[in-house]
mmCIF file of C-alpha atoms and ligand atoms in Angstrom:
data_model
loop_
_atom_site.group_PDB
_atom_site.id
_atom_site.type_symbol
_atom_site.label_atom_id
_atom_site.label_comp_id
_atom_site.label_asym_id
_atom_site.label_seq_id
_atom_site.Cartn_x
_atom_site.Cartn_y
_atom_site.Cartn_z
ATOM 1 C CA MET U 309 -86.784 14.171 -42.055
ATOM 2 C CA GLU U 310 -84.326 11.100 -42.120
ATOM 3 C CA CYS U 311 -84.838 8.796 -39.047
ATOM 4 C CA ARG U 312 -82.854 9.826 -35.833
ATOM 5 C CA ILE U 313 -81.372 6.999 -33.639
ATOM 6 C CA LEU U 314 -80.441 7.483 -30.103
ATOM 7 C CA SER U 315 -78.658 5.244 -27.520
ATOM 8 C CA GLY U 316 -76.201 5.477 -24.628
ATOM 9 C CA ILE U 317 -74.246 3.683 -22.253
ATOM 10 C CA LYS U 318 -73.663 4.930 -18.247
ATOM 11 C CA PRO U 319 -70.141 5.004 -17.261
ATOM 12 C CA THR U 320 -70.924 3.243 -13.824
ATOM 13 C CA GLY U 321 -68.417 0.642 -14.393
ATOM 14 C CA GLN U 322 -66.040 -1.245 -16.478
ATOM 15 C CA LEU U 323 -68.182 -2.207 -19.557
ATOM 16 C CA THR U 324 -68.819 -5.986 -19.859
ATOM 17 C CA LEU U 325 -69.429 -8.383 -22.550
ATOM 18 C CA GLY U 326 -73.306 -7.859 -21.971
ATOM 19 C CA ASN U 327 -73.039 -4.248 -23.083
ATOM 20 C CA TYR U 328 -70.898 -5.411 -25.839
ATOM 21 C CA ILE U 329 -73.410 -7.949 -27.264
ATOM 22 C CA GLY U 330 -76.448 -6.151 -26.160
ATOM 23 C CA ALA U 331 -75.486 -2.717 -27.178
ATOM 24 C CA LEU U 332 -72.039 -1.689 -28.365
ATOM 25 C CA LYS U 333 -71.377 -4.310 -31.112
ATOM 26 C CA ASN U 334 -75.047 -3.303 -32.892
ATOM 27 C CA PHE U 335 -74.400 0.317 -32.877
ATOM 28 C CA LYS U 336 -72.325 0.618 -36.222
ATOM 29 C CA ASN U 337 -74.953 -0.943 -38.210
ATOM 30 C CA PHE U 338 -77.463 1.650 -37.449
ATOM 31 C CA GLN U 339 -75.131 4.294 -38.917
ATOM 32 C CA ASP U 340 -76.546 3.437 -42.403
ATOM 33 C CA GLN U 341 -80.174 4.043 -41.187
ATOM 34 C CA GLY U 342 -80.115 7.692 -40.252
ATOM 35 C CA GLU U 343 -78.654 10.162 -38.147
ATOM 36 C CA CYS U 344 -77.180 8.436 -35.003
ATOM 37 C CA PHE U 345 -76.676 10.173 -31.566
ATOM 38 C CA ILE U 346 -74.698 7.956 -29.404
ATOM 39 C CA PHE U 347 -73.845 9.281 -26.216
ATOM 40 C CA ILE U 348 -71.976 8.602 -22.823
ATOM 41 C CA ALA U 349 -74.836 8.899 -20.045
ATOM 42 C CA ASP U 350 -72.511 10.450 -17.235
ATOM 43 C CA LEU U 351 -75.431 12.019 -15.829
ATOM 44 C CA HIS U 352 -77.323 8.741 -15.303
ATOM 45 C CA ALA U 353 -74.028 7.332 -13.698
ATOM 46 C CA LEU U 354 -74.420 9.693 -10.755
ATOM 47 C CA THR U 355 -77.599 8.078 -9.703
ATOM 48 C CA LEU U 356 -75.576 5.562 -7.781
ATOM 49 C CA PRO U 357 -72.325 6.749 -5.803
ATOM 50 C CA ILE U 358 -69.219 6.842 -7.656
ATOM 51 C CA GLU U 359 -65.681 8.199 -6.988
ATOM 52 C CA PRO U 360 -65.226 11.182 -9.537
ATOM 53 C CA ASP U 361 -61.648 9.799 -11.252
ATOM 54 C CA THR U 362 -63.722 6.613 -11.776
ATOM 55 C CA LEU U 363 -66.489 8.405 -13.562
ATOM 56 C CA ARG U 364 -63.910 10.343 -15.537
ATOM 57 C CA THR U 365 -61.776 7.382 -16.336
ATOM 58 C CA ASN U 366 -64.880 5.099 -17.517
ATOM 59 C CA SER U 367 -66.475 8.168 -19.640
ATOM 60 C CA ARG U 368 -63.210 8.485 -21.607
ATOM 61 C CA ASP U 369 -63.255 4.686 -22.080
ATOM 62 C CA ILE U 370 -66.653 4.443 -23.390
ATOM 63 C CA ALA U 371 -65.855 7.051 -26.281
ATOM 64 C CA ALA U 372 -62.875 4.946 -27.128
ATOM 65 C CA PHE U 373 -64.845 1.878 -27.081
ATOM 66 C CA TYR U 374 -67.611 3.435 -29.376
ATOM 67 C CA LEU U 375 -64.804 4.391 -31.914
ATOM 68 C CA ALA U 376 -63.407 0.889 -31.692
ATOM 69 C CA ALA U 377 -66.819 -0.673 -31.959
ATOM 70 C CA GLY U 378 -66.743 1.322 -35.483
ATOM 71 C CA LEU U 379 -68.789 4.248 -34.954
ATOM 72 C CA ASP U 380 -67.816 6.870 -37.117
ATOM 73 C CA PRO U 381 -67.827 10.638 -35.838
ATOM 74 C CA ASN U 382 -68.520 11.653 -39.605
ATOM 75 C CA ARG U 383 -71.809 9.556 -39.578
ATOM 76 C CA CYS U 384 -72.571 9.350 -35.863
ATOM 77 C CA ASN U 385 -72.544 12.021 -33.159
ATOM 78 C CA ILE U 386 -70.600 10.673 -29.948
ATOM 79 C CA PHE U 387 -71.158 13.058 -27.078
ATOM 80 C CA LEU U 388 -71.213 13.407 -23.224
ATOM 81 C CA GLN U 389 -74.691 13.665 -21.784
ATOM 82 C CA SER U 390 -73.430 16.491 -19.330
ATOM 83 C CA HIS U 391 -71.982 18.563 -22.439
ATOM 84 C CA VAL U 392 -75.504 19.162 -23.627
ATOM 85 C CA SER U 393 -77.573 21.098 -20.942
ATOM 86 C CA ALA U 394 -80.759 20.573 -23.098
ATOM 87 C CA HIS U 395 -81.160 17.112 -21.237
ATOM 88 C CA ALA U 396 -81.263 18.618 -17.811
ATOM 89 C CA GLU U 397 -83.651 21.405 -18.872
ATOM 90 C CA LEU U 398 -85.923 19.082 -20.540
ATOM 91 C CA ASN U 399 -85.659 16.803 -17.414
ATOM 92 C CA ALA U 400 -86.730 19.619 -15.383
ATOM 93 C CA ILE U 401 -90.028 19.803 -17.493
ATOM 94 C CA MET U 402 -90.845 16.212 -18.115
ATOM 95 C CA GLN U 403 -90.441 15.363 -14.504
ATOM 96 C CA ASN U 404 -94.182 16.807 -14.274
ATOM 97 C CA PHE U 405 -95.532 14.483 -16.830
ATOM 98 C CA LEU U 406 -94.407 11.058 -15.158
ATOM 99 C CA TYR U 407 -96.132 9.950 -12.163
ATOM 100 C CA MET U 408 -94.571 8.470 -8.923
ATOM 101 C CA GLY U 409 -96.762 5.483 -9.293
ATOM 102 C CA GLU U 410 -95.289 4.579 -12.732
ATOM 103 C CA LEU U 411 -91.573 5.365 -11.658
ATOM 104 C CA SER U 412 -91.871 3.051 -8.647
ATOM 105 C CA ARG U 413 -92.959 0.116 -10.941
ATOM 106 C CA MET U 414 -89.875 0.087 -12.674
ATOM 107 C CA THR U 415 -87.844 -3.065 -12.773
ATOM 108 C CA GLN U 416 -84.579 -1.383 -12.649
ATOM 109 C CA PHE U 417 -85.387 0.925 -9.783
ATOM 110 C CA LYS U 418 -86.925 -2.067 -7.703
ATOM 111 C CA GLU U 419 -83.609 -4.121 -8.368
ATOM 112 C CA LYS U 420 -81.127 -1.343 -7.699
ATOM 113 C CA SER U 421 -83.026 0.218 -4.715
ATOM 114 C CA GLN U 422 -83.357 -3.103 -3.032
ATOM 115 C CA LYS U 423 -79.701 -3.142 -2.186
ATOM 116 C CA LEU U 424 -79.761 0.329 -0.635
ATOM 117 C CA ASN U 425 -80.485 1.797 2.919
ATOM 118 C CA GLN U 426 -83.963 2.651 2.137
ATOM 119 C CA GLU U 427 -83.649 6.115 3.867
ATOM 120 C CA LYS U 428 -81.087 6.967 1.372
ATOM 121 C CA ILE U 429 -82.369 6.146 -2.100
ATOM 122 C CA GLY U 430 -81.256 9.108 -4.201
ATOM 123 C CA LEU U 431 -84.114 11.128 -5.915
ATOM 124 C CA GLY U 432 -82.144 10.710 -9.177
ATOM 125 C CA LEU U 433 -82.253 6.950 -8.965
ATOM 126 C CA PHE U 434 -86.141 7.028 -8.540
ATOM 127 C CA ALA U 435 -86.316 9.616 -11.219
ATOM 128 C CA TYR U 436 -83.880 8.076 -13.740
ATOM 129 C CA PRO U 437 -86.572 7.219 -16.346
ATOM 130 C CA VAL U 438 -87.629 10.899 -16.764
ATOM 131 C CA LEU U 439 -83.860 11.830 -17.811
ATOM 132 C CA MET U 440 -83.900 8.750 -20.077
ATOM 133 C CA ALA U 441 -87.121 9.687 -21.560
ATOM 134 C CA SER U 442 -85.512 13.282 -21.869
ATOM 135 C CA ASP U 443 -82.485 11.970 -23.596
ATOM 136 C CA ILE U 444 -84.798 9.999 -26.129
ATOM 137 C CA LEU U 445 -87.119 12.799 -26.978
ATOM 138 C CA LEU U 446 -84.627 15.594 -27.532
ATOM 139 C CA TYR U 447 -83.236 14.150 -30.634
ATOM 140 C CA ASP U 448 -86.734 13.147 -32.167
ATOM 141 C CA ALA U 449 -85.405 9.721 -32.074
ATOM 142 C CA THR U 450 -87.677 6.976 -33.804
ATOM 143 C CA ILE U 451 -85.155 4.037 -33.157
ATOM 144 C CA VAL U 452 -83.630 3.117 -29.763
ATOM 145 C CA PRO U 453 -81.440 0.309 -29.767
ATOM 146 C CA VAL U 454 -81.085 -1.107 -26.380
ATOM 147 C CA GLY U 455 -80.681 -4.283 -24.412
ATOM 148 C CA ASP U 456 -84.121 -5.881 -23.326
ATOM 149 C CA ASP U 457 -83.603 -4.854 -19.530
ATOM 150 C CA GLN U 458 -84.082 -1.046 -20.739
ATOM 151 C CA THR U 459 -87.242 -1.733 -22.884
ATOM 152 C CA GLN U 460 -89.502 -0.944 -20.050
ATOM 153 C CA HIS U 461 -88.052 2.793 -20.003
ATOM 154 C CA VAL U 462 -88.498 3.075 -23.528
ATOM 155 C CA GLU U 463 -92.271 2.217 -23.341
ATOM 156 C CA LEU U 464 -92.581 4.560 -20.513
ATOM 157 C CA THR U 465 -91.083 7.276 -22.874
ATOM 158 C CA ARG U 466 -93.752 6.380 -25.172
ATOM 159 C CA ASP U 467 -96.339 6.808 -22.663
ATOM 160 C CA LEU U 468 -94.971 10.187 -21.678
ATOM 161 C CA ALA U 469 -94.648 11.301 -25.335
ATOM 162 C CA LYS U 470 -98.427 10.413 -25.878
ATOM 163 C CA ARG U 471 -99.354 12.179 -22.550
ATOM 164 C CA PHE U 472 -97.529 15.329 -23.468
ATOM 165 C CA ASN U 473 -99.133 15.302 -27.151
ATOM 166 C CA ASN U 474 -102.470 14.615 -25.946
ATOM 167 C CA ARG U 475 -102.255 17.827 -23.967
ATOM 168 C CA TYR U 476 -100.127 20.033 -26.268
ATOM 169 C CA GLY U 477 -100.652 18.774 -29.693
ATOM 170 C CA ASN U 478 -98.052 17.155 -31.908
ATOM 171 C CA VAL U 479 -94.872 18.130 -30.314
ATOM 172 C CA LEU U 480 -92.967 15.193 -29.362
ATOM 173 C CA VAL U 481 -91.722 12.132 -31.905
ATOM 174 C CA MET U 482 -92.669 8.667 -30.532
ATOM 175 C CA PRO U 483 -89.877 6.362 -30.162
ATOM 176 C CA LYS U 484 -89.485 2.736 -30.480
ATOM 177 C CA ALA U 485 -87.055 0.265 -28.671
ATOM 178 C CA VAL U 486 -85.107 -1.991 -30.892
ATOM 179 C CA VAL U 487 -83.741 -5.062 -29.377
ATOM 180 C CA THR U 488 -81.285 -7.459 -30.944
ATOM 181 C CA LYS U 489 -82.447 -10.990 -31.645
ATOM 182 C CA VAL U 490 -79.783 -12.972 -30.098
ATOM 183 C CA GLY U 491 -78.057 -11.744 -26.888
ATOM 184 C CA ALA U 492 -80.490 -8.880 -25.792
ATOM 185 C CA ARG U 493 -79.799 -10.202 -22.188
ATOM 186 C CA ILE U 494 -76.563 -11.942 -21.265
ATOM 187 C CA MET U 495 -76.275 -13.218 -18.024
ATOM 188 C CA SER U 496 -73.705 -13.476 -15.080
ATOM 189 C CA LEU U 497 -71.055 -16.383 -15.458
ATOM 190 C CA SER U 498 -71.432 -17.227 -11.688
ATOM 191 C CA ASP U 499 -74.999 -16.810 -11.348
ATOM 192 C CA PRO U 500 -76.723 -17.250 -14.857
ATOM 193 C CA THR U 501 -80.200 -16.523 -13.516
ATOM 194 C CA LYS U 502 -78.924 -12.728 -12.922
ATOM 195 C CA LYS U 503 -78.191 -9.986 -15.756
ATOM 196 C CA MET U 504 -74.291 -9.402 -16.386
ATOM 197 C CA SER U 505 -73.982 -6.220 -15.099
ATOM 198 C CA LYS U 506 -71.208 -3.571 -14.865
ATOM 199 C CA SER U 507 -71.875 -2.458 -11.364
ATOM 200 C CA ASP U 508 -72.579 -5.823 -9.969
ATOM 201 C CA GLN U 509 -69.298 -7.220 -10.867
ATOM 202 C CA LYS U 510 -69.918 -11.198 -10.144
ATOM 203 C CA GLY U 511 -69.537 -13.186 -13.227
ATOM 204 C CA ASP U 512 -68.783 -10.732 -15.577
ATOM 205 C CA ILE U 513 -66.275 -10.492 -18.688
ATOM 206 C CA TYR U 514 -64.992 -6.842 -18.933
ATOM 207 C CA LEU U 515 -64.200 -5.616 -22.451
ATOM 208 C CA LYS U 516 -60.725 -5.071 -21.076
ATOM 209 C CA ASP U 517 -60.119 -8.475 -19.800
ATOM 210 C CA ASN U 518 -57.123 -10.091 -21.531
ATOM 211 C CA PRO U 519 -57.414 -13.579 -23.299
ATOM 212 C CA ASN U 520 -56.177 -15.424 -20.292
ATOM 213 C CA ILE U 521 -58.779 -14.061 -17.876
ATOM 214 C CA ILE U 522 -61.394 -14.300 -20.701
ATOM 215 C CA ARG U 523 -60.639 -17.883 -21.000
ATOM 216 C CA LYS U 524 -60.451 -18.565 -17.320
ATOM 217 C CA LYS U 525 -63.814 -16.903 -16.473
ATOM 218 C CA ILE U 526 -65.723 -18.813 -19.503
ATOM 219 C CA MET U 527 -63.921 -22.128 -18.510
ATOM 220 C CA SER U 528 -65.161 -21.830 -14.698
ATOM 221 C CA ALA U 529 -68.639 -20.489 -15.796
ATOM 222 C CA VAL U 530 -71.674 -22.136 -13.814
ATOM 223 C CA THR U 531 -73.190 -24.997 -15.712
ATOM 224 C CA ASP U 532 -75.378 -28.221 -14.939
ATOM 225 C CA SER U 533 -74.773 -31.939 -14.644
ATOM 226 C CA GLU U 534 -76.409 -32.934 -17.538
ATOM 227 C CA SER U 535 -73.616 -32.596 -20.079
ATOM 228 C CA ILE U 536 -75.595 -32.084 -23.163
ATOM 229 C CA VAL U 537 -75.182 -28.451 -24.965
ATOM 230 C CA ARG U 538 -78.603 -27.451 -25.580
ATOM 231 C CA PHE U 539 -80.645 -24.559 -25.209
ATOM 232 C CA ASP U 540 -83.144 -24.346 -22.093
ATOM 233 C CA ARG U 541 -83.326 -20.989 -20.223
ATOM 234 C CA THR U 542 -85.297 -22.651 -17.263
ATOM 235 C CA ASN U 543 -83.397 -25.766 -16.719
ATOM 236 C CA LYS U 544 -79.788 -25.100 -17.973
ATOM 237 C CA PRO U 545 -79.327 -21.425 -17.780
ATOM 238 C CA GLY U 546 -75.729 -21.671 -17.696
ATOM 239 C CA ILE U 547 -75.352 -23.368 -20.969
ATOM 240 C CA SER U 548 -78.005 -21.398 -22.427
ATOM 241 C CA ASN U 549 -75.985 -18.247 -21.478
ATOM 242 C CA LEU U 550 -72.935 -19.573 -23.097
ATOM 243 C CA LEU U 551 -74.890 -20.662 -26.242
ATOM 244 C CA THR U 552 -76.276 -17.121 -26.439
ATOM 245 C CA ILE U 553 -72.964 -15.558 -26.283
ATOM 246 C CA TYR U 554 -71.543 -17.908 -28.712
ATOM 247 C CA ALA U 555 -74.605 -17.386 -31.362
ATOM 248 C CA SER U 556 -74.339 -13.618 -30.783
ATOM 249 C CA ILE U 557 -70.852 -13.223 -31.369
ATOM 250 C CA LYS U 558 -70.618 -15.538 -34.352
ATOM 251 C CA GLU U 559 -74.118 -13.788 -35.689
ATOM 252 C CA ILE U 560 -75.608 -17.138 -35.997
ATOM 253 C CA SER U 561 -79.027 -18.502 -34.532
ATOM 254 C CA ILE U 562 -79.220 -20.436 -31.339
ATOM 255 C CA GLU U 563 -80.109 -23.506 -33.406
ATOM 256 C CA GLU U 564 -77.201 -23.544 -35.536
ATOM 257 C CA ALA U 565 -74.886 -23.106 -32.268
ATOM 258 C CA GLU U 566 -76.502 -26.159 -30.680
ATOM 259 C CA LYS U 567 -75.901 -27.988 -33.997
ATOM 260 C CA ASN U 568 -72.058 -27.347 -33.682
ATOM 261 C CA PHE U 569 -71.833 -29.006 -30.138
ATOM 262 C CA ILE U 570 -74.131 -31.944 -30.612
ATOM 263 C CA ASN U 571 -71.643 -34.361 -29.494
ATOM 264 C CA ALA U 572 -69.455 -31.847 -27.346
ATOM 265 C CA ASN U 573 -68.712 -32.233 -23.716
ATOM 266 C CA TYR U 574 -69.012 -29.183 -21.563
ATOM 267 C CA GLY U 575 -65.177 -28.725 -21.646
ATOM 268 C CA THR U 576 -64.987 -28.817 -25.510
ATOM 269 C CA PHE U 577 -68.011 -26.249 -25.690
ATOM 270 C CA LYS U 578 -66.725 -23.778 -23.397
ATOM 271 C CA SER U 579 -63.385 -23.681 -24.857
ATOM 272 C CA ALA U 580 -65.238 -22.785 -28.286
ATOM 273 C CA VAL U 581 -66.989 -19.998 -26.650
ATOM 274 C CA ALA U 582 -63.754 -18.859 -25.043
ATOM 275 C CA ASP U 583 -62.041 -18.923 -28.559
ATOM 276 C CA ALA U 584 -65.204 -16.923 -30.136
ATOM 277 C CA VAL U 585 -65.045 -14.181 -27.608
ATOM 278 C CA ILE U 586 -61.441 -13.710 -27.561
ATOM 279 C CA GLU U 587 -61.343 -13.698 -31.436
ATOM 280 C CA ALA U 588 -64.038 -11.138 -31.462
ATOM 281 C CA LEU U 589 -62.466 -8.848 -28.309
ATOM 282 C CA GLU U 590 -58.438 -8.920 -29.331
ATOM 283 C CA PRO U 591 -58.921 -6.413 -32.389
ATOM 284 C CA PHE U 592 -61.755 -4.544 -30.602
ATOM 285 C CA GLN U 593 -59.318 -3.919 -27.490
ATOM 286 C CA LYS U 594 -56.213 -3.180 -29.741
ATOM 287 C CA GLN U 595 -58.299 -0.181 -31.659
ATOM 288 C CA TYR U 596 -59.757 0.913 -28.433
ATOM 289 C CA TYR U 597 -56.329 1.426 -26.646
ATOM 290 C CA GLU U 598 -55.155 3.103 -29.827
ATOM 291 C CA TYR U 599 -58.026 5.437 -29.689
ATOM 292 C CA LEU U 600 -57.608 6.199 -25.903
ATOM 293 C CA ASN U 601 -53.918 7.253 -26.085
ATOM 294 C CA SER U 602 -54.339 9.027 -29.230
ATOM 295 C CA GLY U 603 -56.075 12.490 -27.947
ATOM 296 C CA TYR U 604 -58.565 12.083 -30.931
ATOM 297 C CA VAL U 605 -61.294 11.130 -28.256
ATOM 298 C CA ASP U 606 -61.855 14.757 -27.078
ATOM 299 C CA LEU U 607 -62.214 15.906 -30.661
ATOM 300 C CA VAL U 608 -64.940 13.526 -31.189
ATOM 301 C CA LEU U 609 -66.889 14.549 -28.283
ATOM 302 C CA GLU U 610 -66.472 18.005 -29.060
ATOM 303 C CA LYS U 611 -67.825 17.570 -32.432
ATOM 304 C CA GLY U 612 -70.706 15.348 -31.268
ATOM 305 C CA ALA U 613 -71.709 17.852 -28.571
ATOM 306 C CA ASN U 614 -71.947 20.854 -31.021
ATOM 307 C CA ARG U 615 -74.381 18.965 -33.232
ATOM 308 C CA ALA U 616 -76.220 17.529 -30.074
ATOM 309 C CA ARG U 617 -76.782 20.823 -28.908
ATOM 310 C CA GLU U 618 -78.269 22.060 -32.331
ATOM 311 C CA VAL U 619 -80.669 19.358 -32.463
ATOM 312 C CA SER U 620 -81.622 19.316 -28.711
ATOM 313 C CA ASN U 621 -82.230 22.928 -28.417
ATOM 314 C CA ALA U 622 -84.641 23.081 -31.342
ATOM 315 C CA THR U 623 -86.804 20.313 -29.641
ATOM 316 C CA LEU U 624 -86.326 22.254 -26.157
ATOM 317 C CA LYS U 625 -87.544 25.287 -28.036
ATOM 318 C CA ARG U 626 -90.715 23.589 -29.438
ATOM 319 C CA VAL U 627 -91.552 22.379 -25.784
ATOM 320 C CA HIS U 628 -90.957 25.787 -24.352
ATOM 321 C CA ASP U 629 -93.306 27.170 -26.668
ATOM 322 C CA ALA U 630 -95.989 24.449 -26.172
ATOM 323 C CA VAL U 631 -96.073 24.571 -22.241
ATOM 324 C CA GLY U 632 -96.046 28.604 -22.412
ATOM 325 C CA LEU U 633 -92.672 29.371 -21.208
ATOM 326 C CA LEU U 634 -91.644 32.796 -22.452
HETATM 327 N N1 AQP Q 1635 -76.265 -8.214 -19.812
HETATM 328 C C1 AQP Q 1635 -76.674 -7.615 -20.590
HETATM 329 N N2 AQP Q 1635 -77.149 -8.123 -21.958
HETATM 330 C C2 AQP Q 1635 -77.409 -7.335 -22.970
HETATM 331 N N3 AQP Q 1635 -77.263 -6.249 -23.095
HETATM 332 C C3 AQP Q 1635 -77.073 -5.460 -21.640
HETATM 333 N N4 AQP Q 1635 -76.791 -4.188 -21.553
HETATM 334 C C4 AQP Q 1635 -76.243 -4.004 -20.364
HETATM 335 N N5 AQP Q 1635 -76.104 -5.022 -19.925
HETATM 336 C C5 AQP Q 1635 -76.637 -6.098 -20.614
HETATM 337 C C6 AQP Q 1635 -77.489 -3.081 -22.473
HETATM 338 O O1 AQP Q 1635 -76.019 -2.073 -22.465
HETATM 339 C C7 AQP Q 1635 -76.688 -0.668 -23.007
HETATM 340 C C8 AQP Q 1635 -75.906 0.159 -21.993
HETATM 341 O O2 AQP Q 1635 -76.392 -0.045 -20.639
HETATM 342 P P1 AQP Q 1635 -76.449 0.968 -19.427
HETATM 343 O O3 AQP Q 1635 -75.218 1.015 -18.974
HETATM 344 O O4 AQP Q 1635 -76.938 2.304 -19.921
HETATM 345 O O5 AQP Q 1635 -77.437 0.189 -18.447
HETATM 346 P P2 AQP Q 1635 -77.762 -0.844 -17.941
HETATM 347 O O6 AQP Q 1635 -78.601 -1.744 -18.774
HETATM 348 O O7 AQP Q 1635 -78.042 -0.771 -16.604
HETATM 349 O O8 AQP Q 1635 -76.330 -1.863 -17.925
HETATM 350 P P3 AQP Q 1635 -75.529 -2.458 -16.825
HETATM 351 O O9 AQP Q 1635 -74.051 -2.886 -17.243
HETATM 352 O O10 AQP Q 1635 -76.290 -3.331 -16.074
HETATM 353 O O11 AQP Q 1635 -75.202 -1.207 -16.049
HETATM 354 P P4 AQP Q 1635 -75.427 -0.997 -14.424
HETATM 355 O O12 AQP Q 1635 -74.795 -1.897 -13.803
HETATM 356 O O13 AQP Q 1635 -74.531 0.435 -13.752
HETATM 357 O O14 AQP Q 1635 -76.859 -0.966 -14.120
HETATM 358 C C9 AQP Q 1635 -78.017 -0.810 -22.959
HETATM 359 O O15 AQP Q 1635 -78.903 -0.885 -24.190
HETATM 360 C C10 AQP Q 1635 -78.552 -2.228 -21.960
HETATM 361 O O16 AQP Q 1635 -79.698 -2.708 -22.534
#
């Protein structure tokens, strides 16, 4: 069997430069490595309150962004998680194989639940990794491209697969997280100690921002008073973040990026980072609007869901047989 690749993005907000660098931009490279299943994690988006219209808009947006990022529906299955009922069905079985202790230790859960009224933390937010594990295991995915904030969830998926296979035999395929070398975690421009996050909104660059806004945001990014462009995450988180953005957009190493700015002041450096981001996003945005307005998105989602159902139902059947469901 050729290798299978699975990844997705939650339609919780407008996509950010973090989503682009950590995920979207790299997806097209996986199309030559095996069969790709790249989905829109709309069920996951319900784990925090969201307006129905916002969810609908964000979901279609992501599909158009996938196409703009070079995903080819003939080589990659693009679909909505909620269109493939096997996700919810496998989730119902797998929730019995992950433990509350494990789930309560997940960093993402701790961070997100901290901001909520403790009496009103949804069960879905707590159990998020179970659904994510089901997403991955349904497709026998061996490669899971993610930003480094998601590696903990993929590790948990591996623990789950091992636990399940120990009990029932070789039923589930072991996945592996693949994290980009540069740009696995893009930080907020206003607080570079925090991840740039689409649901947080502070210090984000949105993929739909126009060039003027992008430039303004980058020029006013928080830095330090040293005036030397060098990479040092601890003492210079702002400059290090901008170097990471520059290096990943230009597809060069951090060292090479540093060399380009040996004698540059922060103004010159920031302006070069803005140029690089704008240059990368302009053609991408143009494609995105073309796809969004074309009606093509719905056809792509339908085709993707058909293939996703085929593959996921086969896995679900294996799991049903293994656990004794008639
Ligand atoms: N700042 C980031 N740097 C690098 N990669 C990132 N990703 C997200 N933010 C960054 C990667 O984008 C993919 C899709 O993310 P997701 O929407 O499924 O979940 P997330 O990681 O929780 O992303 P956000 O933007 O922070 O969403 P919210 O605010 O809703 O929680 C993943 O591969 C992720 O690693």
